Amino acid sequence: MRRRTNVRMTKIVLAISFIILFGRMIYAGIGAISHHQDKQQSAVSVLTSETASRSNPP
């Protein structure tokens, strides 16, 4: 009887750990995508400002 309880508790703990790990992975993925898009957008704005400054000399 005691062994069956230990196995069940172990499965519950592992399931909760997996859910937490999976949630953190999703959260990090969303943050990485957002960061990547922001970086791309800033790179494009820098390139367009450099192009504009080259085409209009003072």
mmCIF file of C-alpha atoms in Angstrom:
data_model
loop_
_atom_site.group_PDB
_atom_site.id
_atom_site.type_symbol
_atom_site.label_atom_id
_atom_site.label_comp_id
_atom_site.label_asym_id
_atom_site.label_seq_id
_atom_site.Cartn_x
_atom_site.Cartn_y
_atom_site.Cartn_z
ATOM 1 C CA MET A 1 0.000 0.000 0.000
ATOM 2 C CA ARG A 2 2.775 2.459 0.900
ATOM 3 C CA ARG A 3 4.686 1.835 -2.345
ATOM 4 C CA ARG A 4 1.598 2.604 -4.447
ATOM 5 C CA THR A 5 1.199 5.961 -2.670
ATOM 6 C CA ASN A 6 4.854 6.838 -3.307
ATOM 7 C CA VAL A 7 4.513 6.072 -7.005
ATOM 8 C CA ARG A 8 1.393 8.215 -7.259
ATOM 9 C CA MET A 9 3.018 11.138 -5.437
ATOM 10 C CA THR A 10 6.082 10.862 -7.692
ATOM 11 C CA LYS A 11 3.874 10.984 -10.788
ATOM 12 C CA ILE A 12 2.043 14.039 -9.449
ATOM 13 C CA VAL A 13 5.296 15.868 -8.678
ATOM 14 C CA LEU A 14 6.731 15.031 -12.102
ATOM 15 C CA ALA A 15 3.541 16.156 -13.837
ATOM 16 C CA ILE A 16 3.562 19.487 -12.002
ATOM 17 C CA SER A 17 7.255 19.971 -12.801
ATOM 18 C CA PHE A 18 6.611 19.248 -16.475
ATOM 19 C CA ILE A 19 3.731 21.738 -16.579
ATOM 20 C CA ILE A 20 5.923 24.430 -15.009
ATOM 21 C CA LEU A 21 8.779 23.665 -17.414
ATOM 22 C CA PHE A 22 6.462 23.732 -20.420
ATOM 23 C CA GLY A 23 4.926 27.030 -19.281
ATOM 24 C CA ARG A 24 8.348 28.629 -18.868
ATOM 25 C CA MET A 25 9.359 27.415 -22.322
ATOM 26 C CA ILE A 26 6.271 29.012 -23.880
ATOM 27 C CA TYR A 27 6.856 32.248 -21.944
ATOM 28 C CA ALA A 28 10.507 32.400 -23.048
ATOM 29 C CA GLY A 29 9.547 31.664 -26.641
ATOM 30 C CA ILE A 30 7.049 34.512 -26.728
ATOM 31 C CA GLY A 31 9.616 36.863 -25.211
ATOM 32 C CA ALA A 32 12.268 35.787 -27.721
ATOM 33 C CA ILE A 33 9.942 36.361 -30.668
ATOM 34 C CA SER A 34 9.030 39.799 -29.360
ATOM 35 C CA HIS A 35 12.688 40.691 -28.814
ATOM 36 C CA HIS A 36 13.615 39.469 -32.290
ATOM 37 C CA GLN A 37 10.867 41.556 -33.915
ATOM 38 C CA ASP A 38 11.916 44.666 -31.993
ATOM 39 C CA LYS A 39 15.533 44.165 -33.051
ATOM 40 C CA GLN A 40 14.570 43.722 -36.692
ATOM 41 C CA GLN A 41 12.390 46.821 -36.587
ATOM 42 C CA SER A 42 15.167 48.954 -35.088
ATOM 43 C CA ALA A 43 17.643 47.653 -37.686
ATOM 44 C CA VAL A 44 15.269 48.587 -40.512
ATOM 45 C CA SER A 45 14.722 52.070 -39.084
ATOM 46 C CA VAL A 46 18.503 52.614 -38.816
ATOM 47 C CA LEU A 47 18.983 51.504 -42.415
ATOM 48 C CA THR A 48 16.219 53.773 -43.700
ATOM 49 C CA SER A 49 17.603 56.771 -41.801
ATOM 50 C CA GLU A 50 21.102 56.115 -43.204
ATOM 51 C CA THR A 51 19.699 55.839 -46.723
ATOM 52 C CA ALA A 52 17.739 59.055 -46.299
ATOM 53 C CA SER A 53 20.796 60.935 -45.025
ATOM 54 C CA ARG A 54 22.916 59.735 -47.959
ATOM 55 C CA SER A 55 20.364 60.736 -50.588
ATOM 56 C CA ASN A 56 19.979 64.279 -49.118
ATOM 57 C CA PRO A 57 23.476 65.729 -48.588
ATOM 58 C CA PRO A 58 23.647 69.009 -46.633
#
